[in-house]
Amino acid sequence: MKKKSAILTALVNSIKNYPWVFVGVIFFTIGGILTVVFPPLIMEWMVNELTAGNAIRLWQVVGYFLVMASGALMDVGKESMVTVFGQKVTHGIRTVMCKKLKVLPASYFKDQDTGNVVSRFVSDVDMIEILFTSGIIGMVADLCKLISILAVIGIKSPGLGLLLVFVLPIIYAITRYFQKRMKKAQLKHRQAVGRVSDHIPDTLRSIRMIHNLEKEDFMEKRYDHWIHESFEALNKVNLYDAVYSPLLIELRALIVAAMLVLAAMTSGTAQFFGMSVGTVVAMISYVTYIFTPLESIGMEIQNIQSAIAGATRIEEFMREEEISIDSDEVIENKEPIVEFRNVDFGYNKGQQILKNQSLVIYSGEHVTLAGRTGAGKSTMFRLLLGLYRPWNGKIFIEGRLATSIREEERRSLFGYVEQSFKPIPGTIAEQISLRDEIITREDVLSSLEVVGLRETVESFDDGIDTIFQDGLFSQGQIQLLAVARAIVANPKILLLDEITANLDSETESRLLEAFEKVSKNRTVISISHRLFEKMNKTRMVYIE
């Protein structure tokens, strides 16, 4: 089944949820069109009255200026409504994209650059806002103005209307020429911006390795290359834009000159062009007006092409394969809590890590995975967590396929303690609960009590509501906080990933004491053999 466009979905929802904004856009757009058509007609009548020797009254002049002023007010109202509407749409797009982000498999984040993903949420969605504020709505309004003005010109001056009919295809051909090239250049520019955005965080993340290997020059040249590519693409866009608008201005001047010359040549052409003094004034105004929206359309085409490039990248993101939930298959023997059955897996094709791997773990058992670096110990954790799908074989948890367990069930089923604690912005309580509404303050305090941190945390002025920041806890306390995060939902299975790899003996002994408490009545799977080897109650499993 084909999925709906994220942009179209956000647009429809914005119209449904904020109808007054959409109605405001339509009202002010129509008002802006009318206030463009009427002022030249009023001016034509006033000039003809003057040439006929009739006086112009004050209220007529005031009325003309009021119509002109109302045009400006309509433009202000339209811009305001369009801006609000564009923000509502982009908010909806980001909401849909965030929901999509939650259902993407772990392999997506492994394969995609961070800067590239961020640019889709920030730069590309911002371009969609420009699509509404300075793009498609403005173009529709300008096209309506163009058609209205052409209709009036055709009635008032058939000759000028016919002249414009011949000129407009030329303008259309020029517009199409620039449209195609601007789209290509804009897409190339967006891609280059994504690479530039990704290069900086990648460099900072690997800065020590870069210094150790003395690859500063290489990284600098690489960054210069991306900057240069982005600059070249943007230069092409600016070149097309710089040429397009002056061409339209020259065409406007030529049309006005041709109109006046043809009107003055013979009585026949003068009659065909319909040129009274007032009509000449009105037609010059209309020619100016008709090229103003055309010039705006030139800019709007550029904005639309930029937005299309951004929209293409957004739709590519929305078409990414999602995590598929398998049917809740149950094995006949429900006694093992964890089972790997003939599992084959690798992150990349042709680079297999696990081959025909089988493992059975029973409820309440403590198991340590051992083996050389790269044997697949951490990979087995990721498969168990359902982050990846095995190439072949099956993984069962309590008789259910690991890939059939839904996200909302996982935290109550297993707790995962990583090598390093990854904080989130917020309080100490939020570090443990991860803002899960199901977890109460009592649950947080209870988990802190188990790992021996409750007294420390309650000594702070704001207790568990203290804002977490670097330096608030020692390294050992940070690791205990990670354990509290893992057990707060009272999981049945506890996964420990080399948590003592970088700890001194004193800190490790504190962790040992904590794990003696948290491992009771739980199945524990560890990659750090030092802990449970000291506790003398672990089964060693060697991964080859």
XYZ file of C-alpha atoms in Angstrom:
544
model
C 0.000 0.000 0.000
C 1.412 3.357 -1.052
C 1.980 5.720 1.837
C 0.644 9.267 1.775
C 3.067 12.116 1.333
C 4.205 13.596 4.658
C 3.949 17.105 3.195
C 0.447 16.519 1.811
C -0.660 14.989 5.119
C 0.675 17.983 7.074
C -1.003 20.385 4.625
C -4.412 18.707 4.914
C -4.164 18.524 8.716
C -3.215 22.220 8.919
C -6.266 23.178 6.860
C -8.522 21.029 9.068
C -7.053 22.199 12.372
C -6.643 25.898 11.487
C -9.408 26.729 8.974
C -9.420 30.411 9.962
C -5.808 30.746 8.818
C -6.548 29.101 5.473
C -9.652 31.275 4.965
C -7.550 34.333 5.844
C -4.989 33.393 3.180
C -7.747 33.099 0.539
C -9.485 36.339 1.605
C -6.363 38.497 1.566
C -5.130 36.907 -1.672
C -8.382 37.721 -3.489
C -8.373 41.212 -1.973
C -4.821 41.749 -3.221
C -5.826 40.753 -6.761
C -8.784 43.166 -6.823
C -6.736 46.080 -5.491
C -4.276 45.601 -8.369
C -6.979 45.666 -11.066
C -9.056 48.690 -9.953
C -6.545 51.553 -9.326
C -5.473 51.935 -13.009
C -9.138 51.964 -14.071
C -9.858 54.714 -11.556
C -6.789 56.626 -12.765
C -7.939 56.239 -16.399
C -11.316 57.742 -15.555
C -9.751 60.643 -13.633
C -7.292 61.491 -16.443
C -10.018 61.348 -19.079
C -12.142 63.661 -16.923
C -9.267 66.142 -16.700
C -8.590 66.060 -20.448
C -12.300 66.699 -21.019
C -12.046 69.819 -18.841
C -13.965 68.399 -15.880
C -12.754 69.007 -12.338
C -11.791 66.158 -10.010
C -13.401 66.339 -6.608
C -11.611 65.723 -3.323
C -13.598 62.614 -2.415
C -12.585 61.018 -5.717
C -8.897 61.575 -4.983
C -9.338 60.316 -1.428
C -11.166 57.257 -2.761
C -8.279 56.501 -5.132
C -5.729 56.671 -2.331
C -7.948 54.526 -0.088
C -8.043 51.833 -2.782
C -4.247 52.031 -3.055
C -3.890 51.848 0.733
C -6.252 48.875 0.928
C -3.977 47.087 -1.543
C -1.038 47.528 0.810
C -3.155 46.311 3.739
C -4.215 43.254 1.749
C -0.573 42.444 1.011
C 0.335 42.768 4.699
C -2.598 40.561 5.692
C -1.708 37.966 3.075
C 1.945 37.802 4.153
C 0.919 37.455 7.810
C -1.588 34.678 7.138
C 0.777 32.863 4.773
C 3.582 32.984 7.359
C 1.330 31.533 10.081
C 0.004 28.881 7.705
C 3.524 27.927 6.601
C 4.622 27.507 10.221
C 1.626 25.282 10.965
C 2.462 23.086 7.973
C 6.167 22.768 8.841
C 5.278 21.940 12.452
C 3.077 19.158 11.119
C 5.845 17.887 8.820
C 8.391 17.744 11.651
C 5.850 15.936 13.837
C 5.332 13.278 11.158
C 9.094 12.977 10.634
C 9.714 12.546 14.373
C 7.176 9.722 14.440
C 8.981 8.168 11.485
C 12.313 8.501 13.273
C 11.030 6.354 16.139
C 10.227 3.405 13.857
C 13.445 3.349 11.825
C 15.747 0.359 12.350
C 19.137 0.758 14.011
C 20.816 0.035 10.667
C 19.512 3.374 9.333
C 21.395 5.362 11.994
C 24.496 3.272 11.355
C 24.472 3.936 7.615
C 23.380 7.599 7.644
C 25.552 10.578 8.526
C 24.350 12.589 11.520
C 24.578 15.899 9.662
C 22.560 14.511 6.772
C 19.707 13.471 9.076
C 19.771 16.810 10.919
C 19.712 18.762 7.642
C 16.499 16.954 6.626
C 14.759 18.055 9.840
C 16.124 21.618 9.821
C 17.209 22.938 6.411
C 14.911 20.870 4.195
C 11.794 21.512 6.301
C 12.673 25.228 6.439
C 12.621 25.186 2.639
C 9.077 23.786 2.761
C 8.069 26.788 4.883
C 9.550 29.048 2.204
C 7.474 27.093 -0.328
C 4.355 28.514 1.345
C 5.595 31.918 2.513
C 7.479 32.917 -0.649
C 6.635 30.199 -3.123
C 3.505 28.458 -4.273
C 0.872 30.682 -2.611
C 2.620 33.803 -3.864
C 2.858 32.298 -7.337
C -0.860 31.449 -7.404
C -1.676 35.015 -6.353
C 0.671 36.448 -8.985
C -0.772 34.214 -11.712
C -4.293 35.355 -10.792
C -3.140 38.977 -10.956
C -1.548 38.263 -14.334
C -4.715 36.727 -15.784
C -6.915 39.524 -14.401
C -4.678 42.235 -15.837
C -4.519 40.494 -19.238
C -8.318 40.320 -19.325
C -8.660 44.056 -18.617
C -5.932 44.941 -21.148
C -7.626 42.789 -23.817
C -10.886 44.672 -23.299
C -9.349 48.156 -23.133
C -6.658 47.748 -25.802
C -6.992 44.713 -28.100
C -3.708 45.578 -29.811
C -1.732 45.637 -26.593
C -3.474 42.451 -25.473
C -2.451 40.751 -28.737
C 1.108 42.049 -28.335
C 1.296 40.580 -24.849
C -0.091 37.266 -26.125
C 2.912 37.054 -28.483
C 5.368 38.079 -25.778
C 4.144 35.756 -23.011
C 5.278 32.506 -24.745
C 8.771 33.991 -24.970
C 8.662 34.791 -21.276
C 7.384 31.259 -20.593
C 10.269 29.723 -22.570
C 12.781 31.847 -20.650
C 11.134 30.866 -17.374
C 11.277 27.144 -18.220
C 14.945 27.447 -19.201
C 15.886 28.975 -15.862
C 13.517 26.711 -13.935
C 15.230 23.493 -15.055
C 18.730 24.761 -14.387
C 17.880 26.298 -11.025
C 16.318 23.036 -9.835
C 19.420 21.050 -10.759
C 21.739 23.575 -9.094
C 19.564 23.801 -5.959
C 19.481 20.019 -5.514
C 23.253 19.829 -5.865
C 23.606 22.663 -3.343
C 21.342 20.913 -0.803
C 23.391 17.717 -1.094
C 26.627 19.641 -0.601
C 25.197 21.429 2.459
C 24.328 18.042 3.972
C 27.911 16.829 3.524
C 29.333 20.037 5.004
C 26.975 19.774 7.992
C 28.103 16.214 8.622
C 31.845 16.897 8.319
C 32.141 19.105 11.424
C 30.538 16.730 13.994
C 32.438 13.815 12.439
C 35.697 15.732 12.847
C 34.969 16.665 16.467
C 33.958 13.104 17.272
C 37.230 11.733 15.869
C 39.513 14.642 16.799
C 41.918 12.571 18.915
C 42.375 9.972 16.232
C 42.939 12.722 13.653
C 45.659 14.274 15.819
C 47.295 10.918 16.546
C 47.427 9.988 12.868
C 48.403 13.550 11.841
C 45.536 13.753 9.354
C 44.670 17.405 9.960
C 45.637 18.377 6.400
C 43.517 15.589 4.942
C 40.436 16.659 6.937
C 41.020 20.302 6.031
C 41.269 19.518 2.313
C 38.182 17.349 2.524
C 36.215 20.129 4.213
C 37.473 22.656 1.641
C 36.298 20.330 -1.122
C 32.744 20.170 0.274
C 32.676 23.942 0.845
C 33.906 24.566 -2.703
C 31.303 22.203 -4.157
C 28.549 23.956 -2.189
C 29.872 27.367 -3.262
C 29.965 26.390 -6.947
C 26.391 25.090 -6.848
C 25.155 28.237 -5.078
C 27.026 30.408 -7.576
C 25.081 28.801 -10.417
C 21.808 29.521 -8.632
C 22.800 33.154 -8.079
C 23.885 33.493 -11.718
C 20.543 32.289 -13.059
C 18.689 34.551 -10.637
C 20.841 37.567 -11.532
C 20.169 37.119 -15.253
C 16.459 36.273 -15.090
C 15.016 39.424 -13.477
C 16.914 41.960 -15.672
C 15.648 40.139 -18.775
C 12.068 40.717 -17.659
C 12.748 44.394 -16.983
C 14.144 44.854 -20.507
C 11.113 43.144 -22.023
C 8.803 45.474 -20.091
C 10.555 48.554 -21.456
C 10.395 47.200 -25.020
C 6.650 46.484 -24.778
C 5.853 49.992 -23.488
C 7.949 51.516 -26.286
C 6.288 49.328 -28.946
C 2.833 50.211 -27.619
C 3.477 53.957 -27.789
C 5.098 53.802 -31.236
C 2.286 51.718 -32.752
C -0.361 53.951 -31.180
C 1.247 57.059 -32.712
C 1.934 55.708 -36.226
C -1.468 55.833 -37.971
C -5.081 56.314 -37.092
C -5.708 52.625 -37.795
C -3.172 51.396 -35.283
C -4.261 54.067 -32.809
C -7.828 52.788 -33.026
C -6.648 49.163 -32.715
C -4.544 49.971 -29.651
C -7.400 52.079 -28.189
C -5.257 54.882 -26.821
C -6.999 57.791 -25.201
C -4.844 59.779 -22.797
C -6.389 58.051 -19.812
C -6.012 54.662 -21.478
C -2.305 55.297 -22.119
C -1.799 56.038 -18.421
C -3.792 52.948 -17.438
C -1.983 50.692 -19.934
C 1.460 51.827 -18.753
C 0.355 51.052 -15.202
C -0.948 47.650 -16.264
C 2.226 46.805 -18.181
C 4.189 47.704 -15.059
C 1.828 45.610 -12.937
C 1.925 42.661 -15.321
C 5.706 42.470 -15.148
C 5.821 42.905 -11.387
C 4.180 39.501 -10.783
C 6.323 38.034 -13.563
C 9.466 39.243 -11.802
C 8.093 37.847 -8.544
C 7.340 34.556 -10.269
C 11.017 34.405 -11.207
C 11.971 34.548 -7.532
C 9.130 32.233 -6.580
C 10.322 29.657 -9.093
C 13.697 29.683 -7.363
C 12.032 29.225 -3.970
C 9.804 26.457 -5.289
C 12.770 24.642 -6.834
C 14.645 24.889 -3.537
C 11.578 23.568 -1.738
C 11.150 20.734 -4.249
C 14.751 19.692 -3.611
C 14.045 19.729 0.133
C 10.700 17.963 -0.348
C 12.408 15.237 -2.390
C 14.833 14.570 0.467
C 11.987 14.565 3.016
C 9.979 12.048 0.984
C 13.107 9.896 0.601
C 13.381 9.915 4.394
C 9.708 8.990 4.788
C 10.145 6.067 2.362
C 12.915 4.526 4.469
C 12.158 0.980 5.543
C 10.627 0.827 9.007
C 11.108 -1.695 11.766
C 8.853 -4.600 10.910
C 7.166 -6.357 13.800
C 7.045 -10.111 13.274
C 4.027 -12.165 14.203
C 4.074 -13.196 17.837
C 5.339 -16.725 17.191
C 5.606 -18.894 20.295
C 7.891 -21.912 20.593
C 6.663 -25.116 22.121
C 9.155 -25.170 25.010
C 8.663 -21.978 27.028
C 11.238 -22.812 29.706
C 14.261 -20.907 28.254
C 13.933 -17.156 28.762
C 16.421 -16.441 25.932
C 17.273 -18.600 22.937
C 19.466 -17.974 19.883
C 18.634 -20.648 17.320
C 21.098 -21.084 14.407
C 21.571 -17.327 13.985
C 23.580 -15.828 11.098
C 24.177 -12.074 11.067
C 26.441 -9.280 9.841
C 26.064 -5.513 9.586
C 27.160 -5.429 5.948
C 26.767 -7.939 3.160
C 29.803 -10.166 2.820
C 30.992 -9.387 6.368
C 29.361 -12.064 8.505
C 29.906 -11.797 12.277
C 27.724 -14.556 13.739
C 27.555 -17.922 11.995
C 25.078 -20.609 13.043
C 25.123 -19.217 16.596
C 22.946 -21.019 19.145
C 22.525 -20.253 22.839
C 19.958 -21.167 25.495
C 19.609 -19.184 28.741
C 17.160 -20.122 31.485
C 15.252 -17.819 33.818
C 17.336 -16.583 36.756
C 20.598 -17.725 35.183
C 23.713 -15.510 35.111
C 25.618 -15.857 31.845
C 28.820 -14.149 30.706
C 29.687 -13.913 27.007
C 33.417 -14.208 26.362
C 35.508 -14.163 23.210
C 37.915 -12.154 21.126
C 37.215 -8.553 20.145
C 34.860 -8.519 17.176
C 33.495 -12.002 17.834
C 29.961 -10.604 18.129
C 29.270 -10.299 21.858
C 27.802 -6.781 21.697
C 26.131 -7.742 18.421
C 24.220 -10.480 20.248
C 22.960 -7.828 22.680
C 21.707 -5.685 19.808
C 19.957 -8.646 18.228
C 18.416 -9.548 21.568
C 17.128 -5.986 21.943
C 15.464 -6.279 18.534
C 17.534 -3.475 17.007
C 18.584 -5.685 14.103
C 17.037 -8.648 12.332
C 19.188 -11.795 11.850
C 19.972 -12.946 8.322
C 19.005 -16.499 9.194
C 17.783 -18.257 12.304
C 15.579 -16.980 15.105
C 15.938 -15.296 18.490
C 13.328 -15.958 21.164
C 12.601 -14.153 24.431
C 10.174 -15.954 26.709
C 9.078 -17.969 23.694
C 8.451 -14.889 21.534
C 10.448 -13.682 18.572
C 12.705 -10.802 19.616
C 11.550 -8.830 16.566
C 7.887 -9.274 17.557
C 8.282 -7.418 20.871
C 6.888 -3.913 20.630
C 8.788 -0.849 21.760
C 6.476 -0.134 24.701
C 7.061 -3.655 26.075
C 10.837 -3.730 25.887
C 11.776 -1.653 28.927
C 9.796 -3.861 31.279
C 11.378 -6.946 29.718
C 15.065 -6.031 29.733
C 17.336 -3.348 31.151
C 20.538 -2.459 29.309
C 23.601 -1.005 31.055
C 26.050 0.392 28.497
C 29.785 0.977 28.893
C 29.289 4.727 29.179
C 26.307 6.605 30.584
C 24.518 8.782 28.030
C 22.714 11.651 29.800
C 19.736 13.566 28.458
C 18.917 17.236 29.178
C 16.934 17.360 32.407
C 16.847 16.389 36.066
C 18.333 13.377 37.849
C 14.871 11.798 37.922
C 14.588 12.220 34.159
C 17.991 10.563 33.670
C 16.496 7.446 35.243
C 12.910 7.555 33.959
C 13.831 8.909 30.498
C 10.582 10.891 30.818
C 8.525 7.695 30.720
C 5.157 8.689 32.217
C 4.567 5.161 33.506
C 7.567 5.427 35.852
C 6.688 7.230 39.112
C 8.867 9.222 41.499
C 8.638 6.305 43.920
C 10.046 4.001 41.234
C 12.970 6.387 40.716
C 13.719 6.619 44.442
C 13.443 2.850 44.805
C 15.968 2.215 42.025
C 18.352 4.761 43.595
C 17.948 2.951 46.912
C 18.887 -0.394 45.348
C 22.115 0.931 43.791
C 23.038 2.931 46.906
C 22.629 6.437 45.491
C 19.444 7.589 47.216
C 21.200 9.186 50.185
C 23.623 11.011 47.889
C 20.859 12.357 45.660
C 18.638 13.414 48.563
C 21.546 15.442 49.971
C 21.165 17.841 47.024
C 18.949 20.883 47.587
C 16.427 19.792 44.952
C 16.856 16.040 45.428
C 15.913 14.048 42.346
C 14.712 17.302 40.744
C 18.308 18.568 40.622
C 19.400 19.400 37.082
C 21.956 16.850 35.915
C 25.304 18.294 34.838
C 28.897 17.189 34.424
C 30.787 16.951 37.712
C 27.687 16.300 39.799
C 28.625 12.630 40.268
C 31.888 10.686 40.331
C 32.639 8.153 37.602
C 31.510 5.269 39.783
C 28.291 7.066 40.741
C 27.588 7.732 37.072
C 27.809 4.010 36.394
C 25.482 3.313 39.325
C 23.071 5.856 37.845
C 23.150 3.847 34.610
C 22.239 0.728 36.586
C 19.354 2.587 38.263
C 18.100 3.601 34.815
C 18.217 -0.035 33.670
C 16.317 -1.500 36.650
C 13.736 1.246 37.290
C 11.105 -0.584 35.200
C 11.855 -3.843 37.056
C 12.965 -5.810 33.966
C 13.257 -9.596 33.929
C 16.527 -9.574 31.971
C 19.574 -7.407 32.721
C 22.192 -6.825 30.003
C 25.647 -5.587 31.072
C 27.991 -4.434 28.310
C 31.626 -4.209 29.548
C 30.582 -1.814 32.302
C 33.803 -2.330 34.319
C 36.154 -1.844 31.379
C 37.385 1.593 32.477
C 36.862 1.501 36.264
C 39.366 1.234 39.104
C 39.185 -1.585 41.659
C 37.460 0.532 44.349
C 34.696 1.679 42.020
C 34.349 -1.853 40.703
C 33.831 -3.199 44.226
C 30.968 -0.712 44.743
C 29.395 -1.895 41.524
C 29.847 -5.498 42.624
C 27.868 -4.773 45.780
C 25.128 -3.101 43.757
C 24.915 -5.984 41.296
C 24.566 -8.501 44.084
C 21.306 -6.698 44.890
C 19.968 -6.057 41.397
C 20.771 -9.535 40.047
C 18.487 -11.309 42.518
C 15.529 -12.964 40.791
C 16.748 -11.704 37.412
C 18.363 -13.244 34.382
C 21.707 -11.488 33.854
C 23.716 -11.572 30.630
C 27.104 -9.879 30.845
C 30.090 -9.189 28.628
C 32.210 -8.151 31.623
C 33.400 -11.457 33.097
C 35.244 -9.793 36.006
C 32.069 -9.007 37.951
C 30.333 -12.342 38.096
C 33.577 -14.285 38.103
C 34.162 -12.725 41.529
C 30.613 -13.585 42.546
C 31.270 -17.247 41.558
C 27.860 -17.694 39.984
C 28.178 -17.157 36.278
C 28.122 -19.526 33.325
C 30.767 -18.668 30.751
C 29.765 -18.890 27.085
C 32.540 -18.477 24.521
C 31.611 -16.803 21.246
C 33.886 -17.807 18.363
